Coordinates of C-alpha atoms and ligand atoms in Angstrom, one line a residue:
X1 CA 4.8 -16.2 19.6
X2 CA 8.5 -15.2 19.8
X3 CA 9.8 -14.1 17.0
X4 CA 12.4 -16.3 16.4
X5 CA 10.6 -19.1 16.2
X6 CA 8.1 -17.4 13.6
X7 CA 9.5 -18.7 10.1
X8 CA 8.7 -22.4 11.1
X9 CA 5.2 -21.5 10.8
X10 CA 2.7 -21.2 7.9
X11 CA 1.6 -17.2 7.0
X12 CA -1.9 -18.1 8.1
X13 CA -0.6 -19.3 11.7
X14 CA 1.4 -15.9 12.0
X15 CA -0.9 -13.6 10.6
X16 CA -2.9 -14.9 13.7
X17 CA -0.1 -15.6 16.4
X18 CA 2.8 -13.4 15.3
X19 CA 3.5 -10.5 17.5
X20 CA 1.1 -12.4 20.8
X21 CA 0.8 -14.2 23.2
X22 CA -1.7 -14.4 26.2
X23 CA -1.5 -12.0 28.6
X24 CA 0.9 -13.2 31.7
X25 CA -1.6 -11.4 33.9
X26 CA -4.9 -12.8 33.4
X27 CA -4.3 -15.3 31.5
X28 CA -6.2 -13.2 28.6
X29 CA -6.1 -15.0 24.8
X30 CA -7.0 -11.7 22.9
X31 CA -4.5 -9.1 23.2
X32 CA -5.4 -5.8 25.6
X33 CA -5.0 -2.3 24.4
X34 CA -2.5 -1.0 26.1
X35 CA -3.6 2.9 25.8
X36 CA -0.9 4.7 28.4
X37 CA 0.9 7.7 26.3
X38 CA 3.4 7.1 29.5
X39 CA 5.1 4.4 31.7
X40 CA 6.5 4.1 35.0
X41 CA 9.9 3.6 34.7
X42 CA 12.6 2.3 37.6
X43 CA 15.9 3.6 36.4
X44 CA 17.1 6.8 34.8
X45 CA 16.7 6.9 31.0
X46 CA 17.8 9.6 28.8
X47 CA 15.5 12.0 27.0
X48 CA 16.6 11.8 23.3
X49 CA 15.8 9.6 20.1
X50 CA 19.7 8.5 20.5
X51 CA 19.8 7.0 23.9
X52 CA 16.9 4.6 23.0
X53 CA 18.6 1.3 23.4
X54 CA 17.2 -2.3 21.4
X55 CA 16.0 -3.5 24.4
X56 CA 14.7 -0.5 26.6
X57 CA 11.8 -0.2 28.4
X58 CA 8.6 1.7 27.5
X59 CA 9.0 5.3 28.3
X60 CA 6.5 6.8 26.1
X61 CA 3.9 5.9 23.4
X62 CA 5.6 8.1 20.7
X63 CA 8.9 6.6 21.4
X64 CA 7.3 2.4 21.1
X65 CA 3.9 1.5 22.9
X66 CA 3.2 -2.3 23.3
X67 CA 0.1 -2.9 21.4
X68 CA 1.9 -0.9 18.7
X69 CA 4.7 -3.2 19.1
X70 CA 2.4 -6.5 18.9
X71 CA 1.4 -5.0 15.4
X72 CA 4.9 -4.5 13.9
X73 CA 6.1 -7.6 15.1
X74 CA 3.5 -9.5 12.9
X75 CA 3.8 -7.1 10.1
X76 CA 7.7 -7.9 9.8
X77 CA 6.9 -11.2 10.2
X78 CA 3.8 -11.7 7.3
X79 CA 6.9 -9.6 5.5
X80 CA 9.6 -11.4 6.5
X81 CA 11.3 -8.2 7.0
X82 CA 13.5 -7.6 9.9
X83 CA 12.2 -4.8 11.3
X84 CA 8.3 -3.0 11.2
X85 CA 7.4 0.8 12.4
X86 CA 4.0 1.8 12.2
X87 CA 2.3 5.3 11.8
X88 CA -1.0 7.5 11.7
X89 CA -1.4 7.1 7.9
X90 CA -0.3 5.8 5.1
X91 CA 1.2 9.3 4.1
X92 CA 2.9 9.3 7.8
X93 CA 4.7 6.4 6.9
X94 CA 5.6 7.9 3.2
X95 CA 6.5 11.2 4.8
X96 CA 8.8 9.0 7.7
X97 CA 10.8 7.2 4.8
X98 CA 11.5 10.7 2.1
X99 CA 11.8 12.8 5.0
X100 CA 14.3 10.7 6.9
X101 CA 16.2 10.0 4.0
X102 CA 16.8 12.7 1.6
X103 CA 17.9 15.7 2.1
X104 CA 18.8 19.2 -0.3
X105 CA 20.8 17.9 -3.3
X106 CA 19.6 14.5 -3.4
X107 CA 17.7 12.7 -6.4
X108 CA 14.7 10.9 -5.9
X109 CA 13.6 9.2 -9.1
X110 CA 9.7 8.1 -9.0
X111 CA 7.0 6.4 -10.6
X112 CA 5.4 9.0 -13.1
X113 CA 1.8 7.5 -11.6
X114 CA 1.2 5.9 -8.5
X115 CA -0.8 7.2 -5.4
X116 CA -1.5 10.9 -6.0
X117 CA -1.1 11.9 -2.5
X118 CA 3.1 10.5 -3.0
X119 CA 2.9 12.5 -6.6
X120 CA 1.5 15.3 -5.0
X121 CA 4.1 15.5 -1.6
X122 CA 7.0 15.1 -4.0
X123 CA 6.5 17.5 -6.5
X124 CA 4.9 20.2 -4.4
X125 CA 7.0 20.3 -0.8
X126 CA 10.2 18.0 -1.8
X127 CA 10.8 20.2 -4.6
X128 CA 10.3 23.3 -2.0
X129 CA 13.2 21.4 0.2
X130 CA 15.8 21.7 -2.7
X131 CA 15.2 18.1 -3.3
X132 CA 15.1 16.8 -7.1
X133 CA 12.5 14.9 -8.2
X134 CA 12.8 12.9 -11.6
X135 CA 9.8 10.6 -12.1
X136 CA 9.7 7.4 -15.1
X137 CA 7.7 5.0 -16.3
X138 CA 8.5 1.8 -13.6
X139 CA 7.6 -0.5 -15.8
X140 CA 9.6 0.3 -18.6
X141 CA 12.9 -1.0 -17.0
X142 CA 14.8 1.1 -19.9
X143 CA 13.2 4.3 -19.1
X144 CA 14.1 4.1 -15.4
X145 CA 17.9 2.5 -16.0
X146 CA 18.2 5.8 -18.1
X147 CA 16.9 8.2 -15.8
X148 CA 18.8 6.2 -12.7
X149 CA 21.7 8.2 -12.5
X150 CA 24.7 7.9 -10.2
X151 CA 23.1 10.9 -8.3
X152 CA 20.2 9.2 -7.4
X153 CA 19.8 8.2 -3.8
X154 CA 16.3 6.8 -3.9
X155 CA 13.7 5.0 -6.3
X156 CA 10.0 4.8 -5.1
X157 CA 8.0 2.4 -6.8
X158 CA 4.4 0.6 -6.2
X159 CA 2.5 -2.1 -7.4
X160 CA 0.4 -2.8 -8.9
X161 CA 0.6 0.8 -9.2
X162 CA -2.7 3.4 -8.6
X163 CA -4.8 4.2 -10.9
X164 CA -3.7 1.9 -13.6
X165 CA -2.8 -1.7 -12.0
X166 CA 0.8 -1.7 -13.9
X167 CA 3.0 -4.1 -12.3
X168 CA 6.4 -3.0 -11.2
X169 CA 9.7 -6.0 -11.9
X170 CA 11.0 -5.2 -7.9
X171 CA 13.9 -7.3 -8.6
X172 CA 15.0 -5.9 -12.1
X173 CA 14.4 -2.2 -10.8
X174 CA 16.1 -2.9 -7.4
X175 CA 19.2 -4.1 -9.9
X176 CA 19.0 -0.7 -11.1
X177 CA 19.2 1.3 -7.8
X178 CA 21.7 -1.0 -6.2
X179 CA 24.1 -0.7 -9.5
X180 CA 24.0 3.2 -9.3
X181 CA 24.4 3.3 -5.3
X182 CA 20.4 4.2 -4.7
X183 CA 17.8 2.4 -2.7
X184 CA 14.6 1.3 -3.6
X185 CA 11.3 2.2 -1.4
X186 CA 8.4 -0.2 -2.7
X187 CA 5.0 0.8 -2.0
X188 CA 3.2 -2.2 -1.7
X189 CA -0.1 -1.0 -0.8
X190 CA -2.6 -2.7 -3.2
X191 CA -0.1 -6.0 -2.9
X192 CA -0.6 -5.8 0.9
X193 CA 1.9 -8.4 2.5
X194 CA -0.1 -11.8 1.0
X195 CA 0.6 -10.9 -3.0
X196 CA 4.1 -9.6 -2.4
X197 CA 7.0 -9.7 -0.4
X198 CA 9.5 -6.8 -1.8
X199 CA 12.1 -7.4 0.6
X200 CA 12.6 -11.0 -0.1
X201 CA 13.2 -9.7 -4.1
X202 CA 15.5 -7.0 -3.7
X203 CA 13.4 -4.0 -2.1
X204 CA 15.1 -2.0 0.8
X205 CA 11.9 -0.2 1.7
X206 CA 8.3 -2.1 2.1
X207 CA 5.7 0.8 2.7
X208 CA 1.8 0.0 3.9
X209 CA -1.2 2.2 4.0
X210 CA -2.8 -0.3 6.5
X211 CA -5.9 1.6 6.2
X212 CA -6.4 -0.7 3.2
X213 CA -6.0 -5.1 3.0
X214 CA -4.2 -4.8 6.1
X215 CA -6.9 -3.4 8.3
X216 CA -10.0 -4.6 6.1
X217 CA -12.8 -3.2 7.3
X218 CA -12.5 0.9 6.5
X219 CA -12.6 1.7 10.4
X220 CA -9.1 2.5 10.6
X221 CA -6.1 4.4 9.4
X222 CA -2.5 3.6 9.8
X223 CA 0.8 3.1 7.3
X224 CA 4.1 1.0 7.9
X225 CA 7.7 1.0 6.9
X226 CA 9.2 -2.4 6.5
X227 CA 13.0 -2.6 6.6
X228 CA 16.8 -4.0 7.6
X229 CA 17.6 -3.1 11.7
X230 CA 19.8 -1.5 10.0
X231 CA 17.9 0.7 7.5
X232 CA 15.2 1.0 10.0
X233 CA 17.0 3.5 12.5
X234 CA 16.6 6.5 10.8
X235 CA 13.0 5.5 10.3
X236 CA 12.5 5.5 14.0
X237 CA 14.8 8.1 15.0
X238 CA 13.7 10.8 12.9
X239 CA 10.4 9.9 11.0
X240 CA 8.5 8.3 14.2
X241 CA 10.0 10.0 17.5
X242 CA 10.6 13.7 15.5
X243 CA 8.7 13.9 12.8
X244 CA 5.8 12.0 15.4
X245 CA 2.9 10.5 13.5
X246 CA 2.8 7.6 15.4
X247 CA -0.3 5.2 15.3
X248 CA -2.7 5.1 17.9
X249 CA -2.9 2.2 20.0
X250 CA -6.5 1.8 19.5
X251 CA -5.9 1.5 15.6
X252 CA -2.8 -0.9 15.9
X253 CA -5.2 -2.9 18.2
X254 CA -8.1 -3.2 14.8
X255 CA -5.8 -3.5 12.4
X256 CA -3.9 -6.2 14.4
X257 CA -6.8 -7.7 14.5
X258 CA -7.9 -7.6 10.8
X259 CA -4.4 -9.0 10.0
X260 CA -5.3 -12.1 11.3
X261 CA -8.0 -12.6 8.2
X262 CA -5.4 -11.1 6.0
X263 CA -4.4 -14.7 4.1
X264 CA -8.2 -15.6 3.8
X265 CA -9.9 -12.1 2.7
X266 CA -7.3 -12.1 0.2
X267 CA -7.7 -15.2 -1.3
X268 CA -11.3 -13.9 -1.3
X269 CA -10.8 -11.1 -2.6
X270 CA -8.7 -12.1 -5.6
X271 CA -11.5 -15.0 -6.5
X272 CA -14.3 -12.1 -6.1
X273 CA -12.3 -9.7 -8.6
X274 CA -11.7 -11.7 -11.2
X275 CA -15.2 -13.0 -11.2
X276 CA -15.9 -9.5 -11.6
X277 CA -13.2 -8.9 -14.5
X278 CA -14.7 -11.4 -16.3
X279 CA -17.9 -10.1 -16.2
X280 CA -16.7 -6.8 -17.4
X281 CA -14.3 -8.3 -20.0
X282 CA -17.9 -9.7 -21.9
X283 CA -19.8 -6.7 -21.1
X284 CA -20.3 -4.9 -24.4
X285 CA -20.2 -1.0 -23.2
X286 CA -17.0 -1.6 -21.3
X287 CA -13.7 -1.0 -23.2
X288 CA -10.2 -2.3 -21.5
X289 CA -10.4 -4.0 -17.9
X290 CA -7.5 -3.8 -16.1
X291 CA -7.0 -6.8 -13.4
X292 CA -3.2 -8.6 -13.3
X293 CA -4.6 -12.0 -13.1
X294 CA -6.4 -11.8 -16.0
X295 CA -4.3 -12.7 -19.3
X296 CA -5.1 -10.1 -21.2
X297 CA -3.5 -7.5 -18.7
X298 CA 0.4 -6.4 -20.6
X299 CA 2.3 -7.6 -17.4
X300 CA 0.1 -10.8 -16.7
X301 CA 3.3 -12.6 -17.0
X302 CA 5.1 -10.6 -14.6
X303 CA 2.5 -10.5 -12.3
X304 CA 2.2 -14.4 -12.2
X305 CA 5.9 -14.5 -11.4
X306 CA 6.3 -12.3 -8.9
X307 CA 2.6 -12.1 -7.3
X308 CA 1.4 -14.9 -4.9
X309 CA -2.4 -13.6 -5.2
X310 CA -3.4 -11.3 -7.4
X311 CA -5.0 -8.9 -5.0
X312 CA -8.8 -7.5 -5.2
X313 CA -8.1 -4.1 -7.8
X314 CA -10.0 -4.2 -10.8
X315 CA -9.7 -1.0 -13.5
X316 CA -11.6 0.1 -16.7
X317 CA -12.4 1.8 -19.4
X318 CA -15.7 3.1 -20.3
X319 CA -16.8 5.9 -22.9
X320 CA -18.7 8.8 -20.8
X321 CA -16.8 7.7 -17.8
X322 CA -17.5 11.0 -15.7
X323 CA -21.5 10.3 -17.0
X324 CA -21.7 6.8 -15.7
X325 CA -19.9 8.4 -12.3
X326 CA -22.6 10.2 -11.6
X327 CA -24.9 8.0 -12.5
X328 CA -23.1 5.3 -10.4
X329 CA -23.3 7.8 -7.2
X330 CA -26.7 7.3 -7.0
X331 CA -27.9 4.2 -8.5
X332 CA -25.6 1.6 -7.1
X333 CA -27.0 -0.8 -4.3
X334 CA -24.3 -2.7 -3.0
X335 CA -20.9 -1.0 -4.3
X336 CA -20.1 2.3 -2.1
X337 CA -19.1 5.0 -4.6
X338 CA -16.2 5.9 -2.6
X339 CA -12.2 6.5 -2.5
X340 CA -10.6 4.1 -0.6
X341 CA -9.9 0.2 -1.4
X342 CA -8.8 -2.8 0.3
X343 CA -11.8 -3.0 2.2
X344 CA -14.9 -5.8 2.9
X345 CA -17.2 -3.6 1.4
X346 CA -16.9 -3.4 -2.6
X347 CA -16.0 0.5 -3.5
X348 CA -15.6 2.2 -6.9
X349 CA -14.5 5.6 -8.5
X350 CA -13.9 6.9 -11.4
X351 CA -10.4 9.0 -12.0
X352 CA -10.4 11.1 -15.7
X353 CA -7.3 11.2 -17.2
X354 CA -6.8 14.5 -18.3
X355 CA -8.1 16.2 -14.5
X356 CA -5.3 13.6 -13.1
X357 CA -2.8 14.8 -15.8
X358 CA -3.9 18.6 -14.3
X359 CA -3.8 18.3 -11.0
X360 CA -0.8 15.6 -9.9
X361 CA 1.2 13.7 -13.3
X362 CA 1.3 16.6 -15.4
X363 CA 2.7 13.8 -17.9
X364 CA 3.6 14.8 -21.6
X365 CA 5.0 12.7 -24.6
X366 CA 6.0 9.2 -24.1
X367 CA 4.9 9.1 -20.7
X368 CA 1.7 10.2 -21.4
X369 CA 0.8 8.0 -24.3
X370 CA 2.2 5.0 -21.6
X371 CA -0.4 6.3 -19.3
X372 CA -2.7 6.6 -22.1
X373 CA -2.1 2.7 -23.1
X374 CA -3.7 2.0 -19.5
X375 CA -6.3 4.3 -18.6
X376 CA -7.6 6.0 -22.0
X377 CA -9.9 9.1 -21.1
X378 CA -10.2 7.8 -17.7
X379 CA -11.0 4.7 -15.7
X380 CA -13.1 3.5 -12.8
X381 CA -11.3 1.9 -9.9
X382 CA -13.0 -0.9 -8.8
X383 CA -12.1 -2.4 -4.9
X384 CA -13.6 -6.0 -5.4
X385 CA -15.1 -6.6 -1.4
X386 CA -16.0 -9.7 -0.2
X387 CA -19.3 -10.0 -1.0
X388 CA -21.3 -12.4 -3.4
X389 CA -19.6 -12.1 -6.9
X390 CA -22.8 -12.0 -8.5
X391 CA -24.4 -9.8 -6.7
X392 CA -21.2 -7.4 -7.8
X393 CA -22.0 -8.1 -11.3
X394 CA -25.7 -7.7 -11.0
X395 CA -24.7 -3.9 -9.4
X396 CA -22.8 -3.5 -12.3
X397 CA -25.3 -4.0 -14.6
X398 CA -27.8 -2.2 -12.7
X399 CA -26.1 0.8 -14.5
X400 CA -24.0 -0.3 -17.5
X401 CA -26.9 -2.3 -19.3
X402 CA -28.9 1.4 -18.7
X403 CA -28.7 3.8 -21.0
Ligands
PLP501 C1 -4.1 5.0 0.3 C2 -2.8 4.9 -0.2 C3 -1.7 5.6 0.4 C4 -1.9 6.6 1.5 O1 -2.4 5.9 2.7 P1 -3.3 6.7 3.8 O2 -3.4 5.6 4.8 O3 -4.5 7.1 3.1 O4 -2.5 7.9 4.2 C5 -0.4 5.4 -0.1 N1 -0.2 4.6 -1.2 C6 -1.2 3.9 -1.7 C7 -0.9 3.0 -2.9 C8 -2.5 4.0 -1.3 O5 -3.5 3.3 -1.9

């Protein structure tokens, strides 16, 4: 399905026909992996990032690879995005978009909690680079239009954010950057392309770990950037073809594939969790549940704005957390206790505040009493699957109603 015609159609059409079409060949419906690291070519071609033209042929599988292609093609299209690259990981794509775009002297100003691997990169090896790295509360849209200074030259944001499910205004906070000559990198992980569409609000930067809704089913890694043609050169240039942690073909070919169940594991998904969040919300040992679509969550509002589906992340509080962990390791029947989300099969663990605070956020004062609002001592991040609701619940119980 060209992509030109792909806006006519409905996002349940592309997520199945975006990026393919039967194989001249054979005559094949399903898409073949096109494995070759290498391809014949019949005319001379340069050997450097810079002489890769729009329109060139396949050289190598580092530089574009076809099935790799077929998968950014519907990506930027589920995103209506003009432009997809896709990588090894989700940290591959995280590491394509800081490293291509900052360098010594710049300002990145961050979420002060979101995915602790992205915490973790910028304090530790950014910092090492002479880069600066300022981090605010996102959601607090005076926090970051006061730490936004005319020096910044990116914001990174995500949501609903990691650990906590706080949910991010993209357009308000893209105001921000824009007014002070920044750009804004969303990470839109635990959206995944169904919930939310960055770019169309504002967002210069759309980044995937596509080991999560995209691809489904826990059997592959991979991450995307989403961007402009002309934001996304850089990307390509120097944080696929230099920096190299491309996908492999194999993996573009599964998660392809799971994209095509994308709309309806979502829609799934988001009944399953807040089956589940209501459950918890009557349970008597549990204390706050976390879950956007619920009213009680502080940016339900928000979220029901600027979210089309509310996504399958559930979070909350219990006292003894860490106890019920271990208990949970062992006693659950259907739930994995396992890191990860986004998946088909339901997966929970439990992140203490104060080890989190130690080892990645090292927040103090206001920012830590914001983060405290959220998560208390600790909370248990819940992946709603697609199994039966009740049979979720009844797992649940299994080890809240004990003891
Ligand atoms: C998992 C995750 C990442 C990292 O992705 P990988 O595929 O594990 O490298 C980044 N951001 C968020 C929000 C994530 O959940």
């Amino acid at each position: 399905m060209g992509s030109d015609t792909d806006q006519r159609h409905g996002r349940r059409t592309l997520a199945v026909h975006a990026g393919e079409s039967p194989d001249p060949h054979t005559g094949a419906s399903a898409p073949n992996i096109v494995m070759s690291s290498t391809f014949v070519v019949d005319e001379p071609l340069g050997f450097s990032a810079r002489s890769l033209a729009e329109d060139a042929p396949y050289v190598y599988s580092r530089w574009s690879n076809p099935t790799v292609a077929q998968l950014e093609e519907k990506l930027a299209a589920l995103e209506q995005a003009e432009a997809c690259r896709c990588f090894a990981s989700g940290m591959a794509a995280t590491s394509a978009v800081l490293f291509s775009l900052l360098r010594a002297g710049d300002r990145l100003l961050m979420s002060d909690a979101n995915y602790p691997g992205t915490a973790e990169l910028a304090r530790n090896t950014l910092t090492r680079l002479g880069i600066e790295v300022a981090t605010a509360n996102f959601s607090d849209l005076n926090a970051v239009a006061q730490a936004a200074t005319t020096d910044t030259r990116l914001l990174w944001g995500e949501t609903p954010a990691n650990p906590t499910t706080r949910i991010m205004d993209i357009a308000a906070v893209a105001g921000i950057a824009h007014q002070c000559g920044a750009v804004l990198a969303v990470d839109s992980t635990f959206a995944s392309p169904v919930a939310t569409r960055p770019i169309l609000l504002g967002a210069d930067y759309v980044i995937h770990s596509l080991t999560k809704y995209c691809c489904g089913h826990g059997d592959a890694m991979g991450g995307a950037v989403l961007a402009s043609q002309e934001h996304i050169g850089a990307i390509e240039s120097e944080g696929q073809i230099h920096i190299g942690g491309v996908i492999s073909p194999f993996n573009a070919w599964l998660i392809n594939r799971g994209l095509a169940t994308l709309p309806l594991r979502m829609q799934a998904h988001q009944d399953n969790a807040l089956a589940v969040a209501h459950y918890l919300e009557d349970h008597p040992r549990v204390g706050k549940v976390l879950y956007p679509g619920l009213v009680s969550h502080p940016h339900h509002q928000l979220a029901q704005r600027q979210m089309e589906n509310y996504s399958g992340m559930v979070a909350f509080q219990v006292a003894d957390g860490a106890e019920l962990a271990a208990r949970m390791m062992h006693e659950l029947q259907v739930i994995h206790y396992a890191v990860s989300l986004g998946h088909h099969r339901s997966l929970i663990y439990w992140l203490g505040t104060d080890e989190l605070m130690e080892s990645t956020y090292q927040l103090t004062g206001e920012q830590l009493a914001a983060y405290r609002e959220f998560a208390g001592d600790g909370l248990f991040r819940l992946s709603v699957g697609l199994e039966d609701p009740q049979d979720l619940c009844t797992d649940l119980g299994r080890v809240l109603d004990d003891g």
